[in-house]
PDB file of C-alpha atoms in Angstrom:
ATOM      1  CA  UNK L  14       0.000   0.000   0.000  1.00 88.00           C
ATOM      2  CA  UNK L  15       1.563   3.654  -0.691  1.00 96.00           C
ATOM      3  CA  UNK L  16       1.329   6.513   1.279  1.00 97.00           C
ATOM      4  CA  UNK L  17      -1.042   7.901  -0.557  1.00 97.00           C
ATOM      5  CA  UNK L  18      -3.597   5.039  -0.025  1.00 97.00           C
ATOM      6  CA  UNK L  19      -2.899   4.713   3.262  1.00 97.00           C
ATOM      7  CA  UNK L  20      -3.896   8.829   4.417  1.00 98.00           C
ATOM      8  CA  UNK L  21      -7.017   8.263   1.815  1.00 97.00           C
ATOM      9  CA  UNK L  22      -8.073   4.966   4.349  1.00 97.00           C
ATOM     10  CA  UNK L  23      -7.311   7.448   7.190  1.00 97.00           C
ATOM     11  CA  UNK L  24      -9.625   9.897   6.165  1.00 96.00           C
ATOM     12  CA  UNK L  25     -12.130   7.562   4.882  1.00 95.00           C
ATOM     13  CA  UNK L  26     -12.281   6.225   8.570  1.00 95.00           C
ATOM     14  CA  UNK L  27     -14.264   9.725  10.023  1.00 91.00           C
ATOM     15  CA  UNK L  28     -11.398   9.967  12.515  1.00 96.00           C
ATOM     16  CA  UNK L  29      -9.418  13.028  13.060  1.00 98.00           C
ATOM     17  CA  UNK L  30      -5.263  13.163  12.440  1.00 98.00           C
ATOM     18  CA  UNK L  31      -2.990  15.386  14.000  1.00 98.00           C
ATOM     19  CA  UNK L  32       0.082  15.943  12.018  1.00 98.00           C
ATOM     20  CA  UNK L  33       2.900  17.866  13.735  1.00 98.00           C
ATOM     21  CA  UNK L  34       5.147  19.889  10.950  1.00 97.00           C
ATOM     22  CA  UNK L  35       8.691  19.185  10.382  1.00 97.00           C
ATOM     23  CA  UNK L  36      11.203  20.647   8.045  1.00 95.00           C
ATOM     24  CA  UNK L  37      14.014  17.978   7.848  1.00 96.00           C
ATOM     25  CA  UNK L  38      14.635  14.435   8.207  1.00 96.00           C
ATOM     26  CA  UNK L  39      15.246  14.371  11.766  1.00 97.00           C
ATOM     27  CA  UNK L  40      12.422  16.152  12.765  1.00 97.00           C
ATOM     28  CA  UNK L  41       9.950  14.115  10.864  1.00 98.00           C
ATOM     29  CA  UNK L  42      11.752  10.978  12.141  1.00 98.00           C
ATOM     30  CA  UNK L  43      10.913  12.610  15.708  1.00 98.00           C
ATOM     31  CA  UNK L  44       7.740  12.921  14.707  1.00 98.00           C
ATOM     32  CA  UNK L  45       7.110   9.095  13.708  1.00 98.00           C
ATOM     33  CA  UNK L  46       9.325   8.023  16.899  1.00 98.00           C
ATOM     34  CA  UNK L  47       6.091   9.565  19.448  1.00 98.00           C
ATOM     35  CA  UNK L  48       3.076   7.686  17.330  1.00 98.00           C
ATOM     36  CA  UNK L  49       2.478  10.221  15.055  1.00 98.00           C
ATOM     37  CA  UNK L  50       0.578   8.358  12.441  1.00 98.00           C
ATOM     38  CA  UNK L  51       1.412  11.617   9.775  1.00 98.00           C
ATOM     39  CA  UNK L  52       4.007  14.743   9.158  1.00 98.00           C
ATOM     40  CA  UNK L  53       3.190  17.649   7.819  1.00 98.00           C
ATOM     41  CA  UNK L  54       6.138  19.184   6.094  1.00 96.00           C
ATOM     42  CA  UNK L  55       5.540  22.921   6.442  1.00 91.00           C
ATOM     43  CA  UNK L  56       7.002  25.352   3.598  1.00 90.00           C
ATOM     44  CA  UNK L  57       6.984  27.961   6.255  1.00 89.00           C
ATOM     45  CA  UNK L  58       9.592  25.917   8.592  1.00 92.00           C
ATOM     46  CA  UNK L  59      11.563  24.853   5.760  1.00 92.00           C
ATOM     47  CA  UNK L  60      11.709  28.269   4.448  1.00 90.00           C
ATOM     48  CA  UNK L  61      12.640  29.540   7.724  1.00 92.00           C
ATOM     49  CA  UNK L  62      15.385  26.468   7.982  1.00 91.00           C
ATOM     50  CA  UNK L  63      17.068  27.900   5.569  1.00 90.00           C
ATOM     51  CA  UNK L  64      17.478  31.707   7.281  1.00 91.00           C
ATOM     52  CA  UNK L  65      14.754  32.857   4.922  1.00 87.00           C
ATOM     53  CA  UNK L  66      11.010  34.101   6.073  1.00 86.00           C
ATOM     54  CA  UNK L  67       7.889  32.601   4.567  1.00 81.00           C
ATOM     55  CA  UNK L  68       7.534  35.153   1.675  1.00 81.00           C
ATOM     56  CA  UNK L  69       7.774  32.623  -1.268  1.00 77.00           C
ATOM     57  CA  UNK L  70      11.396  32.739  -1.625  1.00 80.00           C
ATOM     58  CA  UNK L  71      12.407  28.955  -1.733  1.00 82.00           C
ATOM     59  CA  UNK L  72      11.666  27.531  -4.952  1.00 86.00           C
ATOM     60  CA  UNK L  73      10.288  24.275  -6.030  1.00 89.00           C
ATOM     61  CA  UNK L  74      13.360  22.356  -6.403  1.00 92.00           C
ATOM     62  CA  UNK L  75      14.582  22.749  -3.056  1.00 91.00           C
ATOM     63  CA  UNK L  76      11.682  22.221  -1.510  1.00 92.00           C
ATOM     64  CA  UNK L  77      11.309  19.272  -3.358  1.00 94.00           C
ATOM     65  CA  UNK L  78      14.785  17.970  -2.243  1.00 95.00           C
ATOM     66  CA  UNK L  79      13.904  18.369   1.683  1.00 95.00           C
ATOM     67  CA  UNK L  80      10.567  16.837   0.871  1.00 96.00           C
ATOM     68  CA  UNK L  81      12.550  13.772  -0.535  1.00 97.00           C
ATOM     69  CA  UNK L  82      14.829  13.943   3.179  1.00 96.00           C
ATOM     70  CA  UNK L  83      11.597  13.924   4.708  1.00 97.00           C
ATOM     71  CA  UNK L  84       9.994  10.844   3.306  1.00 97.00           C
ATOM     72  CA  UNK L  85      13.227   8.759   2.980  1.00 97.00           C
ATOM     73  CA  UNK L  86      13.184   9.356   6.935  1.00 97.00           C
ATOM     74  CA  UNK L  87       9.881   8.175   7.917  1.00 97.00           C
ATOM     75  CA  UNK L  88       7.340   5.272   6.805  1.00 97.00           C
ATOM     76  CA  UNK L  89       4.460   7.634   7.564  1.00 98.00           C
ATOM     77  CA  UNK L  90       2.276   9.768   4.958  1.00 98.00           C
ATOM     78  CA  UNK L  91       4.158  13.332   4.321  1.00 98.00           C
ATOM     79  CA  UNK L  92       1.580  16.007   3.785  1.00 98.00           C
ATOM     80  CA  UNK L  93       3.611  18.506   1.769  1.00 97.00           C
ATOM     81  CA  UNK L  94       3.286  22.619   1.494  1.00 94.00           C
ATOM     82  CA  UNK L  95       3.667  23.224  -2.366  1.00 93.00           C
ATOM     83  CA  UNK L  96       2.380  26.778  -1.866  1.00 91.00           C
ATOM     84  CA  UNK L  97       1.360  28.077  -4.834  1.00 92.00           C
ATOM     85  CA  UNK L  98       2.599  25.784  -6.933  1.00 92.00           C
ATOM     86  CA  UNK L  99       5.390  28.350  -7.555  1.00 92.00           C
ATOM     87  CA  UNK L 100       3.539  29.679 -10.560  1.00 89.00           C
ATOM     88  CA  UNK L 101       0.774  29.190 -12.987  1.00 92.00           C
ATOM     89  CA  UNK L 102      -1.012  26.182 -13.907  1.00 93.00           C
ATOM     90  CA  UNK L 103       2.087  24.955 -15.421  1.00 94.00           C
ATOM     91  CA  UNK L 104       4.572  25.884 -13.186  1.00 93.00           C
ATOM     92  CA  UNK L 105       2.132  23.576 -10.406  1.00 94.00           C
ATOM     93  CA  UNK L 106       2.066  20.646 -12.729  1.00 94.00           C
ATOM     94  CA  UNK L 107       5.673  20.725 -12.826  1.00 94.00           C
ATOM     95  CA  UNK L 108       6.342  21.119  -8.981  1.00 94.00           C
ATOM     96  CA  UNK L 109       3.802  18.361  -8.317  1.00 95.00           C
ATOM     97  CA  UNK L 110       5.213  15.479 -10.397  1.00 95.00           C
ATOM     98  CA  UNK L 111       8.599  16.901  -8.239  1.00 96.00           C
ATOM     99  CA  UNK L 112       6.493  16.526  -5.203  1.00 97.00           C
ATOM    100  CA  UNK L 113       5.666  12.978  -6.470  1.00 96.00           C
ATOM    101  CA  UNK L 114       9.025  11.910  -6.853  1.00 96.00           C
ATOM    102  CA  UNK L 115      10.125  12.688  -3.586  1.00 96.00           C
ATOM    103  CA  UNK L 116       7.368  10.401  -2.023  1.00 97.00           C
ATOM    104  CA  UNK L 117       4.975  12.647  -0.360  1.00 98.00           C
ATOM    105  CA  UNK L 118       1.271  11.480  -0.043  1.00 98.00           C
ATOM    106  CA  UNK L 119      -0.551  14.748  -0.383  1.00 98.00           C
ATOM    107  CA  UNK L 120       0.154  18.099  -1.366  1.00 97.00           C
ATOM    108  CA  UNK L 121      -1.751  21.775  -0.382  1.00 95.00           C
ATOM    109  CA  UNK L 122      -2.045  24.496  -3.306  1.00 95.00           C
ATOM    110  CA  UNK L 123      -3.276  27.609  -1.917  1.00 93.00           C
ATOM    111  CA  UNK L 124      -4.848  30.735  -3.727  1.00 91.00           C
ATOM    112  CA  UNK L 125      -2.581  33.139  -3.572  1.00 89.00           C
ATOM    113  CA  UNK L 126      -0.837  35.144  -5.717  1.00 84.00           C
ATOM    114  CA  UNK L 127       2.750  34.204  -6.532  1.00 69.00           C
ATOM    115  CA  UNK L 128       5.075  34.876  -4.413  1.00 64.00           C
ATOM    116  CA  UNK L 129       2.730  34.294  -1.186  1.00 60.00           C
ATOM    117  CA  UNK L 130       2.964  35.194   2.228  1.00 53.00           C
ATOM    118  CA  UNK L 131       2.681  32.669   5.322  1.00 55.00           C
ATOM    119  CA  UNK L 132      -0.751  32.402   5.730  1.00 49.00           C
ATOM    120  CA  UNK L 133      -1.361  34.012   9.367  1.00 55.00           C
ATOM    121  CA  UNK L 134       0.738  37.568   7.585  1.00 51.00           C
ATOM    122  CA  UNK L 135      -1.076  40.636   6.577  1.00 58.00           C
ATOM    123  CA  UNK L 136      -1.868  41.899   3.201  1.00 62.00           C
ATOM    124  CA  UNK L 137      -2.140  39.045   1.503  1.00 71.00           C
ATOM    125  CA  UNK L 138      -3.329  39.006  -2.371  1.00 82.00           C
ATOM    126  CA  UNK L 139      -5.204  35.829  -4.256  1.00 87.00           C
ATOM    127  CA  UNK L 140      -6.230  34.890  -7.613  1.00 92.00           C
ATOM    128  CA  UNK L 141      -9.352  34.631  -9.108  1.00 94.00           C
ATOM    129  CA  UNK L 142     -11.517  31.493  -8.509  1.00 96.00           C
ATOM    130  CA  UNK L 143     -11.440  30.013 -11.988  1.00 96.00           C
ATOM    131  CA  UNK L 144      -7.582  30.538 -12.197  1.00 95.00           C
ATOM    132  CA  UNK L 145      -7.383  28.477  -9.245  1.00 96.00           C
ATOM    133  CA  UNK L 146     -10.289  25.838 -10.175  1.00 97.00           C
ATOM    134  CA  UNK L 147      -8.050  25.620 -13.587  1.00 96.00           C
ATOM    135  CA  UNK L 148      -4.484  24.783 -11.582  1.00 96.00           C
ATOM    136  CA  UNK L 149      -6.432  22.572  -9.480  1.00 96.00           C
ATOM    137  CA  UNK L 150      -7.170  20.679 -12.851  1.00 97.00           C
ATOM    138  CA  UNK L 151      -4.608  20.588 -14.357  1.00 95.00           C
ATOM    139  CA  UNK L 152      -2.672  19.032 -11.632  1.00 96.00           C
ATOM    140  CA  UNK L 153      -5.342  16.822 -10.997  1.00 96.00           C
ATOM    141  CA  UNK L 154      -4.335  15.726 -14.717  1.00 95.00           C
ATOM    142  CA  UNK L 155      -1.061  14.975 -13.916  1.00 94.00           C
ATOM    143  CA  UNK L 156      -1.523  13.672 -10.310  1.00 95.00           C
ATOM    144  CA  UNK L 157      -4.509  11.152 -10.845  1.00 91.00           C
ATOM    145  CA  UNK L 158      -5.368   9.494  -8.288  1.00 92.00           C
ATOM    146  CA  UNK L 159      -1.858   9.216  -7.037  1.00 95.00           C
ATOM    147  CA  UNK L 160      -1.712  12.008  -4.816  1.00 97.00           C
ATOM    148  CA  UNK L 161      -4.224  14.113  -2.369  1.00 98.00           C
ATOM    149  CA  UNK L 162      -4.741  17.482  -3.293  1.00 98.00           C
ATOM    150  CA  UNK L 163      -5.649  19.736  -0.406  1.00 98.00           C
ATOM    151  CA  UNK L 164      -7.014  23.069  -1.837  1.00 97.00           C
ATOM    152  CA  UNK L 165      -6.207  26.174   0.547  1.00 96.00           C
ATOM    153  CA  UNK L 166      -7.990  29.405   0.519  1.00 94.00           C
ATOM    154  CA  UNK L 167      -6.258  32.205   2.491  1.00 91.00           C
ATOM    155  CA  UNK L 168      -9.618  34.244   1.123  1.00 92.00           C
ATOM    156  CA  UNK L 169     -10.884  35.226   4.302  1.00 92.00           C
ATOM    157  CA  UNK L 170      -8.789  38.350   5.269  1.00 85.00           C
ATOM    158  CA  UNK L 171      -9.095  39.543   1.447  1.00 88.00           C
ATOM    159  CA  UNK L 172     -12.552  38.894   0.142  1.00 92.00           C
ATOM    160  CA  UNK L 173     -14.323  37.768   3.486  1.00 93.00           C
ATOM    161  CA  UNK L 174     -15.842  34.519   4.378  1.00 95.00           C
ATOM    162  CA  UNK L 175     -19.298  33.962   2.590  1.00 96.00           C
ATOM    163  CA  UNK L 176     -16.916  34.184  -0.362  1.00 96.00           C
ATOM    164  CA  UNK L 177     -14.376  32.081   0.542  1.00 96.00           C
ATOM    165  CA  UNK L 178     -16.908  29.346   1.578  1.00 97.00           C
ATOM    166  CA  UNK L 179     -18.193  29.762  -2.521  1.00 96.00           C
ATOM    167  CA  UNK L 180     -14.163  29.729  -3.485  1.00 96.00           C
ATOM    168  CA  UNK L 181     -14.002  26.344  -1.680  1.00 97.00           C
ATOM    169  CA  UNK L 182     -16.924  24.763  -2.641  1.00 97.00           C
ATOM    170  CA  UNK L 183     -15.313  25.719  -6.364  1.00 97.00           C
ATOM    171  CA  UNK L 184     -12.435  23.812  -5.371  1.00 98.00           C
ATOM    172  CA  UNK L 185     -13.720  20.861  -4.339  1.00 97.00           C
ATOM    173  CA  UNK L 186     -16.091  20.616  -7.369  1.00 97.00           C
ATOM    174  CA  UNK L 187     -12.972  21.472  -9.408  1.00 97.00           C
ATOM    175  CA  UNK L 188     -11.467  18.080  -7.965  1.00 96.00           C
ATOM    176  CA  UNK L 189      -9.774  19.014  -4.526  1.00 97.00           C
ATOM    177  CA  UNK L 190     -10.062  15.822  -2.359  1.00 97.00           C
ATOM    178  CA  UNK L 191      -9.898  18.237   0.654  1.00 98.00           C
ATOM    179  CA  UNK L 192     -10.432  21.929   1.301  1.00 97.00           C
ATOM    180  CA  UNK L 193      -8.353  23.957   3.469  1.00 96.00           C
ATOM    181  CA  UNK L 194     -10.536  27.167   4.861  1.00 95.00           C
ATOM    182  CA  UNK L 195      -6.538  28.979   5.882  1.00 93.00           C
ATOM    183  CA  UNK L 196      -6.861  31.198   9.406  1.00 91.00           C
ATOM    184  CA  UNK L 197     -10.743  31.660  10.687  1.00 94.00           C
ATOM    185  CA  UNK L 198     -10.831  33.727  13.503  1.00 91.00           C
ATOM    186  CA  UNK L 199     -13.582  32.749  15.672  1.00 95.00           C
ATOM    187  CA  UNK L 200     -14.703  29.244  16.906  1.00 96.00           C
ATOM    188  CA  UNK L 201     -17.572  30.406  14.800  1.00 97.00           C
ATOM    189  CA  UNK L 202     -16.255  30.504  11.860  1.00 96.00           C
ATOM    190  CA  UNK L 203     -14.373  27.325  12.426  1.00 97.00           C
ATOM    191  CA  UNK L 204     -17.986  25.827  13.083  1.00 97.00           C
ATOM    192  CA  UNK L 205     -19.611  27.190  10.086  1.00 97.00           C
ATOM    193  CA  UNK L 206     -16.552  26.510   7.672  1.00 97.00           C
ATOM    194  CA  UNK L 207     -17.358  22.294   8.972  1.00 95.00           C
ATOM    195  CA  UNK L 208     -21.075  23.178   8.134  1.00 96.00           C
ATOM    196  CA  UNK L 209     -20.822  24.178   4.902  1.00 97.00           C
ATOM    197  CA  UNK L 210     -18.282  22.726   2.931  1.00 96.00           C
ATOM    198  CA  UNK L 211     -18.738  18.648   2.956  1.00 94.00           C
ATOM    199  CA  UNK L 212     -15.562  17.835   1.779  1.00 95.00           C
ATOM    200  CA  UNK L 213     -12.836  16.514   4.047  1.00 96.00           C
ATOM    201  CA  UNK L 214     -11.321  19.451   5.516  1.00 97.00           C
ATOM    202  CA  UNK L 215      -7.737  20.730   6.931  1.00 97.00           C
ATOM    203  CA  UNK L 216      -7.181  22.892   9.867  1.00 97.00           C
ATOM    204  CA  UNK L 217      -4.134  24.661  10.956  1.00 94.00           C
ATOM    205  CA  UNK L 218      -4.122  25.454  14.305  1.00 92.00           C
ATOM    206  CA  UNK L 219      -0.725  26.404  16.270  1.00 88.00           C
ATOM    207  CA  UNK L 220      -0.449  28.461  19.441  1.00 84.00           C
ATOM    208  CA  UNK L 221      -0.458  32.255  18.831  1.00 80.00           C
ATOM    209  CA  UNK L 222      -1.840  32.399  15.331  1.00 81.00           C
ATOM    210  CA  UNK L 223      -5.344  33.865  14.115  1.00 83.00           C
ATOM    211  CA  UNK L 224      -7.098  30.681  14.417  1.00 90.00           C
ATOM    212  CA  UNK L 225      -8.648  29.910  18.211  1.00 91.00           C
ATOM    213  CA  UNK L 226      -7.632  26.804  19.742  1.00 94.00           C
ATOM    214  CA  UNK L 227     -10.431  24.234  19.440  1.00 96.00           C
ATOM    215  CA  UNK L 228     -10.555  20.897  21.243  1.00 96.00           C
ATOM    216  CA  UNK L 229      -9.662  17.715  18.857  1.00 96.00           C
ATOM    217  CA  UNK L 230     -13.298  15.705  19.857  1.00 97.00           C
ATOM    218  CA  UNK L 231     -14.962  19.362  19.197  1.00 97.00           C
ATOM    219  CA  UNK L 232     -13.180  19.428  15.531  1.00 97.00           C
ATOM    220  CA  UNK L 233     -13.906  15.838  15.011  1.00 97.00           C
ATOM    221  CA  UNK L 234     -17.670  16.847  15.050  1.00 96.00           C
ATOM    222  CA  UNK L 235     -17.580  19.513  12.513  1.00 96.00           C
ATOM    223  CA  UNK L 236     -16.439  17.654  10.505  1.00 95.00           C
ATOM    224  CA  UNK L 237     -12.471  18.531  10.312  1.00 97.00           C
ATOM    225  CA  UNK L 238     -10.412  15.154   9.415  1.00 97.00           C
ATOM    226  CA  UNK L 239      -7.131  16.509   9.319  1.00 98.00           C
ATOM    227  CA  UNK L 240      -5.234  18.965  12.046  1.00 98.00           C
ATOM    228  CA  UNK L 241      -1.907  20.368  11.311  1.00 97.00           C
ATOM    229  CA  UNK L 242       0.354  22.226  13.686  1.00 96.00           C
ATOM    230  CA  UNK L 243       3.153  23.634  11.189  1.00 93.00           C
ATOM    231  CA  UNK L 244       5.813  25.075  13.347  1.00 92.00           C
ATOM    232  CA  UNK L 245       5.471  24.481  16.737  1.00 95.00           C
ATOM    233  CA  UNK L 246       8.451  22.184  16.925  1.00 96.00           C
ATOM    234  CA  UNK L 247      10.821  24.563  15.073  1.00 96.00           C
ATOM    235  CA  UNK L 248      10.107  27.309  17.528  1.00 95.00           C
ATOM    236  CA  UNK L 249      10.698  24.611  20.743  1.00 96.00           C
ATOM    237  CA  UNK L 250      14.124  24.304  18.424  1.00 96.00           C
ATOM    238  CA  UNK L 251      14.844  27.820  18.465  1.00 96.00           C
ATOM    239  CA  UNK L 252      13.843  28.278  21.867  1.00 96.00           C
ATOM    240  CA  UNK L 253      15.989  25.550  23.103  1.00 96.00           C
ATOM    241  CA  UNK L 254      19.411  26.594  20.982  1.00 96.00           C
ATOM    242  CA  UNK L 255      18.974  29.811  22.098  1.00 97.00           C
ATOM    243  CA  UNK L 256      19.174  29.039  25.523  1.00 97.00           C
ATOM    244  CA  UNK L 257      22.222  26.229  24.874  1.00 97.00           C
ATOM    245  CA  UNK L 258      24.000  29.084  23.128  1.00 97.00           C
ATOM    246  CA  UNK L 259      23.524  31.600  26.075  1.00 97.00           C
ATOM    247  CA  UNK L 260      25.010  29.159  28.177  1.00 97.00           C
ATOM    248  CA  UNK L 261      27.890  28.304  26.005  1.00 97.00           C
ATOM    249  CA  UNK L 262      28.902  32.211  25.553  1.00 98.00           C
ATOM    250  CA  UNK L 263      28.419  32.797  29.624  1.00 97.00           C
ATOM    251  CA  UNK L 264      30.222  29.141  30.451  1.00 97.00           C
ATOM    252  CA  UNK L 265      32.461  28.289  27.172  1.00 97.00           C
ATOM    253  CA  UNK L 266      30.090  24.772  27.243  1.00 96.00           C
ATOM    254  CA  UNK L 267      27.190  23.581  28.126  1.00 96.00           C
ATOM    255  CA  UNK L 268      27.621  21.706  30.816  1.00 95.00           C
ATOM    256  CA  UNK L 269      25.269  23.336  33.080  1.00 96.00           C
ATOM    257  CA  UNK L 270      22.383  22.358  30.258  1.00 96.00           C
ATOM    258  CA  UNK L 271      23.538  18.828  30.615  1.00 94.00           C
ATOM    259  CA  UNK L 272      20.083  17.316  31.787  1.00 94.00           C
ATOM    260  CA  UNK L 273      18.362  18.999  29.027  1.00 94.00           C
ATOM    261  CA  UNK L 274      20.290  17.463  26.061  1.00 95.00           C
ATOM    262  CA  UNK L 275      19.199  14.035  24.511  1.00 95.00           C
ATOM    263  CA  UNK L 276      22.896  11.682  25.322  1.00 95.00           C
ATOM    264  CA  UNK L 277      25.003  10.953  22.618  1.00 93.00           C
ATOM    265  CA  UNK L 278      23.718   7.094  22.450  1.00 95.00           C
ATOM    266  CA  UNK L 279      20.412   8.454  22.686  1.00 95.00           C
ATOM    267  CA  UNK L 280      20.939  10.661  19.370  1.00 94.00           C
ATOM    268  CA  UNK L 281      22.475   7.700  17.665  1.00 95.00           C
ATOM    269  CA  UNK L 282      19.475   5.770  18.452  1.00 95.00           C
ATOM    270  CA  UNK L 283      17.082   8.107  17.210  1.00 94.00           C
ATOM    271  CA  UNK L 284      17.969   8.724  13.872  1.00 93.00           C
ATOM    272  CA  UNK L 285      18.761   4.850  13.289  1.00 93.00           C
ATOM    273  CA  UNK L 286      22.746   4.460  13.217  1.00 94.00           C
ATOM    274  CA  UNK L 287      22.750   1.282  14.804  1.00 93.00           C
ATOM    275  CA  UNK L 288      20.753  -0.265  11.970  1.00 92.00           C
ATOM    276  CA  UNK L 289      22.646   1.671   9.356  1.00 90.00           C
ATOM    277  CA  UNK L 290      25.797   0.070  10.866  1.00 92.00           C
ATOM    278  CA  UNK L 291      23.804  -3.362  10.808  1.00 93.00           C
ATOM    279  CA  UNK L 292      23.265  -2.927   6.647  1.00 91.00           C
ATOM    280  CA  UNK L 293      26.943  -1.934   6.384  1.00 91.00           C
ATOM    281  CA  UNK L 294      28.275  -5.710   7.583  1.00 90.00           C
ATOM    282  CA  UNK L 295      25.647  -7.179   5.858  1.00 91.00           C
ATOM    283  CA  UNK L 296      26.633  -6.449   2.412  1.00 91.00           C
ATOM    284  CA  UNK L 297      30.370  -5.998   3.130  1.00 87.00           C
ATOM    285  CA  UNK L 298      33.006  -7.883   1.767  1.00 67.00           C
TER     286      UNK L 298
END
């Protein structure tokens, strides 16, 4: 069974999937490792990996290439951020079958114009419905059945959300397998958005964003089927080498952090050397 299959039995269930976001290997291995049954691998935190903010600046190809770390990590479903498809309708067909390659089970598009903005930013712009309904085709075309396409609308902050509800409904009639209603602001709207758009939906919710927190039963009834949390594990990152390097530029090491650091053997064993080591004298000479 491939990835793929697998996330469409997950959502086919009526259960509800959290999937915490990574941006490399390690992270979604981490992810796996505490019984995540999915990884989200957010553009944003990949974006921001690489010293850059979420402003469309990566392009396709590397994203594809950390998407390909990503998978070859984990035996989970990937849920991958392809943006905008860094383009036009072409440009998305393209960047999908990259997508594809690199083993991902489902992809988002979102509305946007090209370059976006992180979807929780000000002044965002989007296209017009049919330009969307028509990328949303044509990588359809190219995707078949072999990959879940997750529509995004970040319409609410530019067109309002009675609109964005009709731009979503579009989508899925255009052949989104699930709709992603990006940054409601109320539990309200978070209700409504469940009640009026029967496709399998998306949430994003991470602590300090637009979107309220809402319990995972609570979602479950609306209707919501997937939940992800993008970059909540990059900023525990940041928090935590920021306070490793304070302590190394007060102390010279960081000795004084010891408790707080995983143990060397511990490391090893998470990201697998033991069984790499195993392969090696297998096949050797």
């Amino acid at each position: 069974m491939t990835q793929t299959q697998r996330l469409r039995e997950m959502l086919a269930s009526g259960d509800i999937f959290v999937a915490p976001g990574c941006f490399d290997g390690l992270s979604a291995r981490l992810i796996q490792q505490a019984g995540f049954r999915l990884a989200y691998a957010s553009g944003g935190a990949i974006s921001r990996g690489a010293g850059m903010p979420d402003l469309g600046l990566f392009t396709a190809r590397e994203c594809a290439d950390r998407m390909e770390q990503i998978c070859d990590a984990v035996d989970i479903p990937v849920i991958a951020d392809a943006d905008t498809g860094y383009g036009n309708a072409l440009n998305a067909r393209r960047a999908v079958r990259q997508f594809m390659r690199a083993g991902v089970a489902a992809i988002h598009l979102e509305d946007q114009t090209f370059p976006k903005k992180c979807g929780h930013y000000d002044d965002k712009s989007i296209v017009s419905t049919h330009e969307f309904t028509q990328k949303i085709k044509a990588v359809k075309d190219v995707s078949g059945d072999d990959l879940i396409l997750i529509a995004r609308s970040d319409g609410l902050a530019v067109e309002g959300f009675d609109a964005t509800i009709d731009r979503c409904n579009a989508y899925a009639e255009a052949g989104a397998d699930v709709i992603f209603f990006e940054a409601p602001q109320t539990v309200e709207q978070i209700e409504a958005v469940g009640r009026q758009i029967q496709t399998p939906k998306l949430i994003n919710m991470f602590a300090g964003g637009k979107t309220p927190m809402v319990p995972l039963a609570t979602l479950k009834t609306w209707g919501y089927q997937l939940v992800i949390v993008p970059s909540d594990l990059q900023r525990a990152a940041i928090a935590a080498m920021q306070r490793t390097l304070a302590v190394i530029a007060a102390d010279g090491d960081s000795s004084a952090l010891s408790d707080q650091l995983v143990t060397f053997k511990d490391r090893e064993a998470i990201i697998g050397t033991d069984e790499w080591n195993d392969l090696n004298e297998r096949f050797a000479e």
